[in-house]
Amino acid sequence: MEAYNALQALMKGPLPSLFFCIGDPVVGNPTEHMVQTAFSSLGFSGRYLTCRVTKDELAPAVWGLRALGFAGGNVTAPHKQTVLPFLDELSESALLGKAVNCITRRPDGTYYGDNTDGKGFLQSLTERNLTVKNKKVVILGSGGAASAIAVELVLAKAGEVVLVNRTEERSRSLAKRLSGVSSTILSVDRWVGTYSIPLDADIVVQATSVGLFSPTMCVDVAFPQRKTPLIACDVVFNPVRTLFLQRAEDAGCTLVDGLGMLVNQGILGIQQWTGKAPDAQGMRRALEEAFGV
Ligand code: NDP
């Protein structure tokens, strides 16, 4: 593969494609390192910039990115919902989840918003030969990550999705929004004190922010005693080995960490931007390097 020559591009064109990550805070977000590593391995001349954009500055920032012809980018908290009105078209996942984390500029100059978080999660199961079709999945949490995952579970026709959240109103409204989209049964469990993961669950997804940057914090759950291993997933990726996953391992579960979801949502974005499949292992290594694993 021919190496990208920045000086030649500057003097003779074409100029590199520009990509962004906008959010607040963004310091500590390793996406730029992961994406830039993937671009290099593809010989793609894209440049990815991490930009802090406050809530008040979202509108001028997005119009500015559009005016500068940015080819796409990622959106993180707190803009995943509020960015929707600035986009020309939304994917089914973005419409159902009412949130966007990935934007792509189309050849006609319009901007397309997608949500790749939930798809990245499903891919992290698929690459382990795990399926959700007709399975009972318990999701702990009902925020952005949980919602994106619930959307994809419903679209993939999981058997039942049980939503469990500290603030029950939030899980009820998510269940209501997704009911009837497919054959998936949506239900809500109360979370008072220790939540006992149902014996007949196939998969449990820790999708709260508990444990992020904190290896000693874990949601208050009890794992069932059973003969076949429960699949336990955590969306938290830093630390990679969360206390939730350690407890799940002690209970005999099969583990899926949050790094796989992070890499896979990144891959989906890069595919939309470049039309090429990046090197997943290289991207995971880049993240591990960023987290000092
Ligand atoms: P949100 O702020 O939207 O949601 C946070 C969720 O965590 C809510 O359900 C909240 O419950 C729950 N929660 C927070 N504190 C507690 C607590 N002490 N006890 C029980 N529940 C609690 O955040 P996101 O959904 O955007 O992010 C959640 C996590 O997912 C973060 O760690 C983020 O880094 C990670 N993430 C990982 C991705 C990946 O690719 N691996 C992608 C996107 C996110 P309540 O409603 O009651 O406040």
Short mmCIF file of C-alpha atoms and ligand atoms in Angstrom, two decimals:
data_model
loop_
_atom_site.label_atom_id
_atom_site.label_comp_id
_atom_site.label_asym_id
_atom_site.label_seq_id
_atom_site.Cartn_x
_atom_site.Cartn_y
_atom_site.Cartn_z
CA MET A 1 0.00 0.00 0.00
CA GLU A 2 1.38 3.37 -0.99
CA ALA A 3 2.15 5.60 2.02
CA TYR A 4 0.25 8.86 2.24
CA ASN A 5 2.46 11.82 1.38
CA ALA A 6 1.21 14.85 3.33
CA LEU A 7 3.46 17.37 1.55
CA GLN A 8 2.43 16.16 -1.90
CA ALA A 9 -1.25 16.36 -0.87
CA LEU A 10 -0.71 19.91 0.40
CA MET A 11 1.02 21.11 -2.75
CA LYS A 12 -0.87 19.17 -5.42
CA GLY A 13 -4.06 17.94 -3.72
CA PRO A 14 -6.36 16.35 -3.01
CA LEU A 15 -6.38 17.70 0.55
CA PRO A 16 -6.99 15.09 3.25
CA SER A 17 -10.54 14.35 4.38
CA LEU A 18 -11.30 15.80 7.81
CA PHE A 19 -13.18 14.03 10.63
CA PHE A 20 -14.21 15.18 14.09
CA CYS A 21 -15.11 13.98 17.55
CA ILE A 22 -17.25 16.53 19.38
CA GLY A 23 -18.33 16.34 23.01
CA ASP A 24 -17.73 17.85 26.42
CA PRO A 25 -15.61 16.66 28.09
CA VAL A 26 -13.47 15.01 25.42
CA VAL A 27 -10.12 14.87 27.19
CA GLY A 28 -9.61 11.19 28.03
CA ASN A 29 -11.49 10.01 24.91
CA PRO A 30 -9.10 7.78 22.92
CA THR A 31 -11.16 7.61 19.68
CA GLU A 32 -8.77 9.88 17.73
CA HIS A 33 -5.85 7.55 18.47
CA MET A 34 -7.89 4.48 17.44
CA VAL A 35 -9.25 6.04 14.22
CA GLN A 36 -5.94 7.58 13.17
CA THR A 37 -4.27 4.18 13.65
CA ALA A 38 -6.94 2.61 11.43
CA PHE A 39 -6.57 5.32 8.76
CA SER A 40 -2.80 4.73 8.64
CA SER A 41 -3.23 0.97 8.29
CA LEU A 42 -5.62 1.58 5.38
CA GLY A 43 -3.25 4.09 3.74
CA PHE A 44 -6.15 6.57 3.99
CA SER A 45 -5.25 10.25 4.22
CA GLY A 46 -7.97 11.25 6.74
CA ARG A 47 -7.28 13.51 9.68
CA TYR A 48 -9.37 13.10 12.83
CA LEU A 49 -9.60 15.94 15.34
CA THR A 50 -10.97 15.83 18.88
CA CYS A 51 -12.80 19.08 19.67
CA ARG A 52 -14.40 20.21 22.90
CA VAL A 53 -17.80 21.67 22.06
CA THR A 54 -19.95 22.96 24.93
CA LYS A 55 -23.75 22.63 24.91
CA ASP A 56 -24.14 26.33 24.04
CA GLU A 57 -21.74 26.08 21.10
CA LEU A 58 -23.25 23.01 19.40
CA ALA A 59 -25.17 24.89 16.68
CA PRO A 60 -22.32 27.13 15.46
CA ALA A 61 -19.90 24.20 15.78
CA VAL A 62 -22.00 21.89 13.54
CA TRP A 63 -22.66 24.60 10.93
CA GLY A 64 -18.93 25.34 10.98
CA LEU A 65 -18.03 21.68 10.46
CA ARG A 66 -20.49 21.54 7.57
CA ALA A 67 -19.11 24.75 6.02
CA LEU A 68 -15.57 23.39 6.28
CA GLY A 69 -16.66 20.25 4.45
CA PHE A 70 -15.79 17.77 7.19
CA ALA A 71 -16.30 14.26 5.79
CA GLY A 72 -17.79 12.89 9.00
CA GLY A 73 -17.14 12.26 12.62
CA ASN A 74 -18.29 11.08 16.00
CA VAL A 75 -20.56 12.70 18.53
CA THR A 76 -20.30 11.98 22.21
CA ALA A 77 -22.03 13.20 25.39
CA PRO A 78 -23.78 15.60 25.81
CA HIS A 79 -24.63 16.05 22.10
CA LYS A 80 -25.85 12.61 20.97
CA GLN A 81 -29.52 13.65 21.13
CA THR A 82 -29.28 17.40 20.50
CA VAL A 83 -27.31 16.99 17.25
CA LEU A 84 -30.28 15.36 15.46
CA PRO A 85 -31.93 18.58 14.09
CA PHE A 86 -28.67 19.56 12.35
CA LEU A 87 -28.60 16.42 10.18
CA ASP A 88 -30.31 15.75 6.82
CA GLU A 89 -31.12 12.07 7.24
CA LEU A 90 -31.10 9.53 10.06
CA SER A 91 -30.67 5.75 10.10
CA GLU A 92 -33.36 3.50 11.57
CA SER A 93 -31.18 2.96 14.66
CA ALA A 94 -30.75 6.70 15.17
CA LEU A 95 -34.47 7.34 14.71
CA LEU A 96 -35.49 4.61 17.15
CA GLY A 97 -32.85 5.51 19.73
CA LYS A 98 -33.25 9.27 19.15
CA ALA A 99 -29.44 9.52 19.32
CA VAL A 100 -26.52 9.79 16.89
CA ASN A 101 -22.89 8.92 17.50
CA CYS A 102 -21.63 8.74 13.91
CA ILE A 103 -22.05 11.26 11.08
CA THR A 104 -21.12 10.80 7.42
CA ARG A 105 -21.07 13.42 4.66
CA ARG A 106 -22.57 12.04 1.49
CA PRO A 107 -21.31 12.87 -2.04
CA ASP A 108 -24.18 15.37 -2.49
CA GLY A 109 -22.99 17.26 0.61
CA THR A 110 -25.82 16.12 2.91
CA TYR A 111 -25.07 14.73 6.37
CA TYR A 112 -26.30 11.31 7.52
CA GLY A 113 -26.57 10.39 11.19
CA ASP A 114 -26.31 6.84 12.49
CA ASN A 115 -26.00 5.17 15.86
CA THR A 116 -23.29 2.51 15.76
CA ASP A 117 -23.01 1.93 19.54
CA GLY A 118 -25.63 -0.83 19.67
CA LYS A 119 -24.46 -2.36 16.39
CA GLY A 120 -20.91 -2.39 17.75
CA PHE A 121 -22.18 -4.20 20.83
CA LEU A 122 -24.00 -6.83 18.75
CA GLN A 123 -20.88 -7.31 16.62
CA SER A 124 -18.82 -7.96 19.76
CA LEU A 125 -21.19 -10.89 20.44
CA THR A 126 -21.30 -12.10 16.83
CA GLU A 127 -17.50 -12.28 16.60
CA ARG A 128 -17.65 -14.67 19.59
CA ASN A 129 -20.32 -16.75 17.79
CA LEU A 130 -22.96 -15.55 20.28
CA THR A 131 -26.44 -14.71 19.02
CA VAL A 132 -29.29 -12.73 20.55
CA LYS A 133 -32.13 -14.04 18.41
CA ASN A 134 -34.87 -15.45 20.67
CA LYS A 135 -32.64 -14.93 23.73
CA LYS A 136 -33.60 -13.27 27.02
CA VAL A 137 -31.36 -10.26 27.59
CA VAL A 138 -31.25 -8.22 30.81
CA ILE A 139 -29.94 -4.66 30.42
CA LEU A 140 -28.76 -2.85 33.57
CA GLY A 141 -29.23 0.89 32.92
CA SER A 142 -31.45 2.89 30.57
CA GLY A 143 -29.21 5.76 29.48
CA GLY A 144 -27.68 6.35 26.05
CA ALA A 145 -25.61 3.16 25.78
CA ALA A 146 -28.43 0.97 27.14
CA SER A 147 -30.92 2.57 24.75
CA ALA A 148 -28.66 2.03 21.71
CA ILE A 149 -28.19 -1.63 22.69
CA ALA A 150 -31.92 -2.13 23.32
CA VAL A 151 -32.70 -0.73 19.84
CA GLU A 152 -30.39 -3.25 18.13
CA LEU A 153 -31.65 -6.14 20.28
CA VAL A 154 -35.20 -5.33 19.19
CA LEU A 155 -34.17 -4.99 15.53
CA ALA A 156 -32.28 -8.33 15.80
CA LYS A 157 -35.43 -9.94 17.27
CA ALA A 158 -34.13 -10.91 20.68
CA GLY A 159 -36.77 -12.99 22.48
CA GLU A 160 -37.14 -10.71 25.51
CA VAL A 161 -35.37 -7.58 26.72
CA VAL A 162 -35.66 -6.79 30.43
CA LEU A 163 -34.77 -3.20 31.32
CA VAL A 164 -33.55 -2.53 34.86
CA ASN A 165 -32.67 0.99 35.92
CA ARG A 166 -32.14 2.90 39.15
CA THR A 167 -34.63 5.51 37.86
CA GLU A 168 -37.53 3.26 36.86
CA GLU A 169 -39.35 5.94 34.88
CA ARG A 170 -36.48 5.97 32.36
CA SER A 171 -36.64 2.19 31.74
CA ARG A 172 -40.46 2.34 31.46
CA SER A 173 -40.31 5.06 28.83
CA LEU A 174 -37.62 3.18 26.84
CA ALA A 175 -39.69 -0.04 26.97
CA LYS A 176 -42.77 1.87 25.80
CA ARG A 177 -40.86 3.47 22.91
CA LEU A 178 -39.52 0.15 21.60
CA SER A 179 -42.60 -2.02 22.19
CA GLY A 180 -44.14 -3.27 18.97
CA VAL A 181 -41.09 -2.50 16.79
CA SER A 182 -40.51 -6.25 16.37
CA SER A 183 -41.56 -9.49 18.02
CA THR A 184 -39.22 -8.79 20.99
CA ILE A 185 -41.01 -8.63 24.35
CA LEU A 186 -39.99 -5.58 26.38
CA SER A 187 -40.36 -5.65 30.16
CA VAL A 188 -39.14 -3.68 33.16
CA ASP A 189 -37.81 -5.04 36.47
CA ARG A 190 -37.58 -2.98 39.66
CA TRP A 191 -34.10 -2.33 41.04
CA VAL A 192 -34.40 -2.02 44.80
CA GLY A 193 -31.35 -3.05 46.84
CA THR A 194 -29.53 -5.98 45.25
CA TYR A 195 -30.94 -6.93 41.84
CA SER A 196 -31.02 -10.70 41.31
CA ILE A 197 -30.36 -11.48 37.66
CA PRO A 198 -33.14 -13.89 36.60
CA LEU A 199 -32.17 -17.57 36.42
CA ASP A 200 -33.54 -17.88 32.88
CA ALA A 201 -31.62 -14.90 31.44
CA ASP A 202 -29.21 -15.78 28.62
CA ILE A 203 -27.28 -12.52 28.54
CA VAL A 204 -26.80 -9.66 31.03
CA VAL A 205 -25.44 -6.30 29.85
CA GLN A 206 -23.97 -3.89 32.41
CA ALA A 207 -24.84 -0.62 30.60
CA THR A 208 -24.67 1.86 33.48
CA SER A 209 -21.70 4.17 33.95
CA VAL A 210 -20.84 2.49 37.27
CA GLY A 211 -17.23 1.27 37.22
CA LEU A 212 -16.00 3.81 34.65
CA PHE A 213 -12.52 4.94 35.74
CA SER A 214 -13.15 3.06 38.97
CA PRO A 215 -11.92 -0.54 39.35
CA THR A 216 -13.49 -0.82 42.82
CA MET A 217 -17.07 0.15 41.87
CA CYS A 218 -19.73 -2.33 40.76
CA VAL A 219 -23.50 -2.26 40.32
CA ASP A 220 -25.42 -4.04 43.10
CA VAL A 221 -26.41 -7.32 41.44
CA ALA A 222 -26.44 -11.02 42.34
CA PHE A 223 -25.51 -13.56 39.67
CA PRO A 224 -27.65 -16.71 39.45
CA GLN A 225 -26.23 -20.14 40.28
CA ARG A 226 -26.71 -22.20 37.13
CA LYS A 227 -25.26 -25.06 35.13
CA THR A 228 -24.89 -23.31 31.74
CA PRO A 229 -22.83 -20.11 31.77
CA LEU A 230 -24.64 -16.79 31.61
CA ILE A 231 -23.08 -14.35 29.10
CA ALA A 232 -22.06 -11.22 31.02
CA CYS A 233 -21.16 -8.07 29.08
CA ASP A 234 -19.94 -4.70 30.29
CA VAL A 235 -20.10 -1.53 28.18
CA VAL A 236 -17.55 0.17 30.44
CA PHE A 237 -14.18 0.01 28.66
CA ASN A 238 -11.87 1.77 31.13
CA PRO A 239 -10.83 -0.25 33.05
CA VAL A 240 -11.21 -3.08 30.52
CA ARG A 241 -11.45 -5.63 33.34
CA THR A 242 -14.22 -4.10 35.44
CA LEU A 243 -15.22 -5.32 38.89
CA PHE A 244 -18.56 -6.37 37.34
CA LEU A 245 -16.69 -8.67 34.90
CA GLN A 246 -14.50 -10.03 37.70
CA ARG A 247 -17.60 -10.90 39.76
CA ALA A 248 -19.25 -12.38 36.67
CA GLU A 249 -16.20 -14.56 36.09
CA ASP A 250 -16.28 -15.75 39.70
CA ALA A 251 -19.92 -16.73 39.08
CA GLY A 252 -18.86 -18.83 36.05
CA CYS A 253 -20.12 -16.44 33.33
CA THR A 254 -18.78 -16.08 29.79
CA LEU A 255 -17.33 -12.54 29.57
CA VAL A 256 -17.60 -9.85 26.88
CA ASP A 257 -15.76 -6.59 27.67
CA GLY A 258 -16.61 -3.04 26.57
CA LEU A 259 -13.51 -2.65 24.41
CA GLY A 260 -14.99 -4.93 21.72
CA MET A 261 -18.06 -2.66 21.47
CA LEU A 262 -15.85 0.43 21.27
CA VAL A 263 -13.68 -1.06 18.51
CA ASN A 264 -16.66 -2.35 16.54
CA GLN A 265 -18.61 0.92 16.62
CA GLY A 266 -15.39 2.56 15.38
CA ILE A 267 -15.05 0.03 12.56
CA LEU A 268 -18.62 0.71 11.41
CA GLY A 269 -17.90 4.45 11.27
CA ILE A 270 -14.65 4.01 9.37
CA GLN A 271 -16.40 1.71 6.88
CA GLN A 272 -19.04 4.39 6.28
CA TRP A 273 -16.37 7.06 5.80
CA THR A 274 -13.82 5.15 3.69
CA GLY A 275 -15.71 2.19 2.24
CA LYS A 276 -12.92 -0.04 3.58
CA ALA A 277 -12.69 -2.51 6.47
CA PRO A 278 -9.98 -1.47 8.96
CA ASP A 279 -7.74 -3.78 10.99
CA ALA A 280 -9.73 -4.55 14.17
CA GLN A 281 -6.75 -5.98 16.07
CA GLY A 282 -4.67 -2.87 15.39
CA MET A 283 -7.53 -0.68 16.63
CA ARG A 284 -7.91 -2.72 19.82
CA ARG A 285 -4.15 -2.51 20.41
CA ALA A 286 -4.31 1.28 19.96
CA LEU A 287 -7.00 1.49 22.65
CA GLU A 288 -5.10 -0.83 24.98
CA GLU A 289 -2.06 1.40 24.52
CA ALA A 290 -4.18 4.48 25.35
CA PHE A 291 -5.55 2.79 28.49
CA GLY A 292 -2.15 1.41 29.49
CA VAL A 293 -3.44 -2.20 29.49
P1 NDP B 1 -25.93 7.97 30.55
O1 NDP B 1 -25.55 9.10 31.46
O2 NDP B 1 -26.82 8.22 29.40
O3 NDP B 1 -26.59 6.80 31.46
C1 NDP B 1 -26.00 6.40 32.65
C2 NDP B 1 -26.74 5.18 33.19
O4 NDP B 1 -26.05 4.71 34.34
C3 NDP B 1 -28.17 5.48 33.62
O5 NDP B 1 -28.99 4.35 33.37
C4 NDP B 1 -28.01 5.72 35.13
O6 NDP B 1 -29.18 5.49 35.87
C5 NDP B 1 -26.98 4.66 35.45
N1 NDP B 1 -26.28 4.93 36.69
C6 NDP B 1 -25.40 5.93 36.94
N2 NDP B 1 -24.95 5.85 38.20
C7 NDP B 1 -25.57 4.77 38.78
C8 NDP B 1 -25.51 4.17 40.05
N3 NDP B 1 -24.72 4.65 41.01
N4 NDP B 1 -26.25 3.06 40.26
C9 NDP B 1 -27.04 2.53 39.28
N5 NDP B 1 -27.15 3.08 38.06
C10 NDP B 1 -26.42 4.18 37.81
O7 NDP B 1 -24.53 7.36 30.08
P2 NDP B 1 -24.27 6.43 28.78
O8 NDP B 1 -25.37 5.44 28.67
O9 NDP B 1 -23.96 7.30 27.65
O10 NDP B 1 -22.91 5.71 29.19
C11 NDP B 1 -22.91 4.64 30.10
C12 NDP B 1 -21.58 3.94 30.04
O11 NDP B 1 -21.44 3.35 28.76
C13 NDP B 1 -20.38 4.88 30.22
O12 NDP B 1 -19.46 4.24 31.07
C14 NDP B 1 -19.81 4.99 28.82
O13 NDP B 1 -18.42 5.22 28.83
C15 NDP B 1 -20.13 3.61 28.27
N6 NDP B 1 -20.18 3.54 26.81
C16 NDP B 1 -19.45 2.58 26.22
C17 NDP B 1 -19.43 2.46 24.86
C18 NDP B 1 -18.58 1.41 24.23
O14 NDP B 1 -18.40 1.46 23.01
N7 NDP B 1 -18.08 0.44 24.98
C19 NDP B 1 -20.22 3.35 24.00
C20 NDP B 1 -21.01 4.30 24.74
C21 NDP B 1 -20.98 4.39 26.10
P3 NDP B 1 -30.24 6.66 36.14
O15 NDP B 1 -31.09 6.76 34.91
O16 NDP B 1 -30.98 6.20 37.33
O17 NDP B 1 -29.45 7.92 36.39
#
